C-alpha positions as a Markdown table, in Angstrom:
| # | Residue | x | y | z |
|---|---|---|---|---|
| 1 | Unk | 50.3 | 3.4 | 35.2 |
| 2 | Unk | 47.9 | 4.0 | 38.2 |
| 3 | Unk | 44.9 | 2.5 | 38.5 |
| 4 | Unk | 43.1 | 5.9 | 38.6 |
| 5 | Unk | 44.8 | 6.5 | 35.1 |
| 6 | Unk | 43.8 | 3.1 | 33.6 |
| 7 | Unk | 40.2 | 4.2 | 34.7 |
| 8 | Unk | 40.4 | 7.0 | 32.2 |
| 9 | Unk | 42.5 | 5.1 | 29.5 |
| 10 | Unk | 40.6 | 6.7 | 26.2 |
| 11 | Unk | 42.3 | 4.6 | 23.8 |
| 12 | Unk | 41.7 | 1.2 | 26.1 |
| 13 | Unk | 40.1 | -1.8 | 25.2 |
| 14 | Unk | 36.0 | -2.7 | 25.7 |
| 15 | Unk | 35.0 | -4.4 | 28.7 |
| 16 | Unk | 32.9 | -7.3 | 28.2 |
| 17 | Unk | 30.5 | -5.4 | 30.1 |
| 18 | Unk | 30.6 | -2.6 | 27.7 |
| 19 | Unk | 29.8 | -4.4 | 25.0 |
| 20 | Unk | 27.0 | -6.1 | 25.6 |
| 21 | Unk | 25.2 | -2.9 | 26.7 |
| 22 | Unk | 26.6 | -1.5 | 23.6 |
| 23 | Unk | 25.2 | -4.2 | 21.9 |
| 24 | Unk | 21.8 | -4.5 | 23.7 |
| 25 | Unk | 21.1 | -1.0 | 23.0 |
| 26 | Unk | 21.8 | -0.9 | 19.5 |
| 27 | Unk | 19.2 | -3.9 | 19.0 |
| 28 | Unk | 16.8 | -1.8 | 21.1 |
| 29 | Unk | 17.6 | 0.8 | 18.7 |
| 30 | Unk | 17.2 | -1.0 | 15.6 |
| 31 | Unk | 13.8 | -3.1 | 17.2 |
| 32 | Unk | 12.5 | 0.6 | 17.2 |
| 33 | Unk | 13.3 | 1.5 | 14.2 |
| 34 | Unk | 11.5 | -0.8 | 12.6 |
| 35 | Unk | 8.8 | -0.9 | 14.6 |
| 36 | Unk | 8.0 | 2.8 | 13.5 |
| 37 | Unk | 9.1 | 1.7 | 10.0 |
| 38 | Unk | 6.2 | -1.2 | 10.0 |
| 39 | Unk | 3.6 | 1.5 | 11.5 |
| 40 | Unk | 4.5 | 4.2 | 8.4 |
| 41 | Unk | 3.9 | 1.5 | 5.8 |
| 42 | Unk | 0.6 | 0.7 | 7.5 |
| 43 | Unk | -0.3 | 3.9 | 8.0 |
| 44 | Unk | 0.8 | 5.7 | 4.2 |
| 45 | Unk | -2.8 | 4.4 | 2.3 |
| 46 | Unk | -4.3 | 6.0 | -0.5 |
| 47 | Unk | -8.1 | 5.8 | -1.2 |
| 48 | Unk | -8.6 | 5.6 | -4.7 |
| 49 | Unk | -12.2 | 6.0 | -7.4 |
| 50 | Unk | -11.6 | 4.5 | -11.1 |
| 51 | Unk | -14.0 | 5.2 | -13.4 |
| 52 | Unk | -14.9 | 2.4 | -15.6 |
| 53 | Unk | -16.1 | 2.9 | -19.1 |
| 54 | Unk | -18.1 | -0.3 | -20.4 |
| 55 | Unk | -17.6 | -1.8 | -24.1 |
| 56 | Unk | -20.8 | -0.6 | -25.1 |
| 57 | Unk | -24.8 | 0.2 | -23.8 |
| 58 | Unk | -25.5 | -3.6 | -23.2 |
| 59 | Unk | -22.6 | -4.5 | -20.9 |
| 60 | Unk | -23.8 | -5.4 | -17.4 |
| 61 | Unk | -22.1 | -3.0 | -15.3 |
| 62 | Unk | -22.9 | -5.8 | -11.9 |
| 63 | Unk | -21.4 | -8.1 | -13.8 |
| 64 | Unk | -18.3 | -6.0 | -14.3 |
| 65 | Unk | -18.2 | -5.2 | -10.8 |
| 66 | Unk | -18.4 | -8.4 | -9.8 |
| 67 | Unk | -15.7 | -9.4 | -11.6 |
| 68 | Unk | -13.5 | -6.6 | -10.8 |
| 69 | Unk | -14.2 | -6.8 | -7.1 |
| 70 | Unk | -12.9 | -11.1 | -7.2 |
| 71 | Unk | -9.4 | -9.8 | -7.7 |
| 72 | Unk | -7.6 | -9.9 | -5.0 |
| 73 | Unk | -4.2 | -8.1 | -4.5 |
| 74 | Unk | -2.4 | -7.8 | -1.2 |
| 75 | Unk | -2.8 | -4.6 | -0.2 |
| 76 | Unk | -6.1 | -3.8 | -1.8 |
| 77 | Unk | -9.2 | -3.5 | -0.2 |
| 78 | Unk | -12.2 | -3.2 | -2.1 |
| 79 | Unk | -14.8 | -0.4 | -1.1 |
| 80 | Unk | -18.8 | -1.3 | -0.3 |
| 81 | Unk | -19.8 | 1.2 | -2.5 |
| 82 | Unk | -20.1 | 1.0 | -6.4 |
| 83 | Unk | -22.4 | 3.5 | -8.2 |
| 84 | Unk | -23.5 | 4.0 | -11.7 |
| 85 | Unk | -22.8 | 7.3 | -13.2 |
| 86 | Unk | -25.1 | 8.5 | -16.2 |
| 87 | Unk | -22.5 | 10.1 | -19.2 |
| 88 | Unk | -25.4 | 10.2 | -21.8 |
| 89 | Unk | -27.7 | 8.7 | -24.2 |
| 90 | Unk | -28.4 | 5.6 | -21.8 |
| 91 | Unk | -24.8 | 4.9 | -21.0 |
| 92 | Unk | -23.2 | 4.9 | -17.4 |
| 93 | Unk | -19.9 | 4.6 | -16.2 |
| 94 | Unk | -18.9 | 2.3 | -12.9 |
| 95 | Unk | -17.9 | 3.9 | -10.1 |
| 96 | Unk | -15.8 | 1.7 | -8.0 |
| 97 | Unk | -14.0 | 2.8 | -4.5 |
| 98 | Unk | -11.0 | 1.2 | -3.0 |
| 99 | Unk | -8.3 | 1.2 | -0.7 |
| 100 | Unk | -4.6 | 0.6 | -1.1 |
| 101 | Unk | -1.7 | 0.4 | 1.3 |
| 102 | Unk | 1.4 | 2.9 | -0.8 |
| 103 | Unk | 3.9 | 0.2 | -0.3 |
| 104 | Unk | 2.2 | -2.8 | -1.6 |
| 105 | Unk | 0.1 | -1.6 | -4.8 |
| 106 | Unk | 1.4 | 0.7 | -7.7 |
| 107 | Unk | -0.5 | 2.7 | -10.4 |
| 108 | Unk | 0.4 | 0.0 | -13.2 |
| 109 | Unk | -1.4 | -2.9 | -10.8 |
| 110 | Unk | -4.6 | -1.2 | -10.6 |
| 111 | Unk | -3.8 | -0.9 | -14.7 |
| 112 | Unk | -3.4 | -4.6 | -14.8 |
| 113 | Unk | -6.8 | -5.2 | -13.1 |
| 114 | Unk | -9.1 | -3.6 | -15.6 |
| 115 | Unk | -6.9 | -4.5 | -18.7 |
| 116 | Unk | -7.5 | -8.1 | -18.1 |
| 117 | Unk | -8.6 | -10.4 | -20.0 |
| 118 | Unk | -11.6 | -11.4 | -18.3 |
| 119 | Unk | -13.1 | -7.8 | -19.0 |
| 120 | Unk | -12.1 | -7.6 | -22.8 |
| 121 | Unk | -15.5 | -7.1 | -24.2 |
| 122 | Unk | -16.8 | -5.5 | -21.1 |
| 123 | Unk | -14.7 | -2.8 | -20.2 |
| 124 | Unk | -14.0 | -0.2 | -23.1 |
| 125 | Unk | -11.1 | 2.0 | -20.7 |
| 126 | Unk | -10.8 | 2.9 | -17.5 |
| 127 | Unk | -9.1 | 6.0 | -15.4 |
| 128 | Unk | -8.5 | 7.2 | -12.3 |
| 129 | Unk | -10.8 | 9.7 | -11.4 |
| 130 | Unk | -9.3 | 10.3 | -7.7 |
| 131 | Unk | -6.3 | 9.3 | -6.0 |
| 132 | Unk | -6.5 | 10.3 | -2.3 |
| 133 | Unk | -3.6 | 10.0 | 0.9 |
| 134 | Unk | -5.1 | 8.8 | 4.1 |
């Protein structure tokens, strides 16, 4: 075999030198990847409004915020704004704003938040009233 044709050997073996470019590049490759993986999760947020219904006319609907808004979940960010929305007959609903990041919080967590115990006697139900993408 010539030297020429060992050059242009298809079925040869890998030079060292080969495959540690091979090798570099795939890390680069895969360092990307994620990279762009990471800045999708933190990107794919969802701004959400819950309505909450309180218990009855004398609930303090502060004090239910303020217990609402001391729960914290990672991924969660609670909005500035909570507003008090007249239904009838004296009796509002809370209005609370928040933000979630897609791959940390579900439906059923924000569920767990209003049906816990801390709010029996306060909150009466709750529901989603908007679920937006950012």
């Amino acid at each position: 075999m010539s030297s020429s044709d060992s050059d242009n050997d298809l079925f040869g073996e890998e030079t060292e030198e080969e495959r540690i470019a091979r090798e570099s590049r795939l890390k680069e490759e895969r360092e990307k990847a994620e990279a762009r993986a990471a800045e999708k999760e933190k990107k794919s947020r969802s701004s959400i409004i819950v309505e909450v219904s309180p218990e009855d006319i004398d609930v303090d609907l502060d004090k239910v915020a303020e217990v609402v808004r001391a729960k914290k979940i990672d991924g969660l960010e609670w909005g500035q704004k909570t507003e008090k929305v007249p239904i009838g007959f004296g009796l509002s609903n809370l209005r609370l704003i928040f933000t979630i990041v897609d791959a940390k919080v579900d439906s059923s967590m924000i569920d767990d938040i209003f049906e816990a115990e801390d709010l029996q006697g306060l909150v009466s139900s709750h529901r989603i009233a908007s679920w937006n993408k950012l």
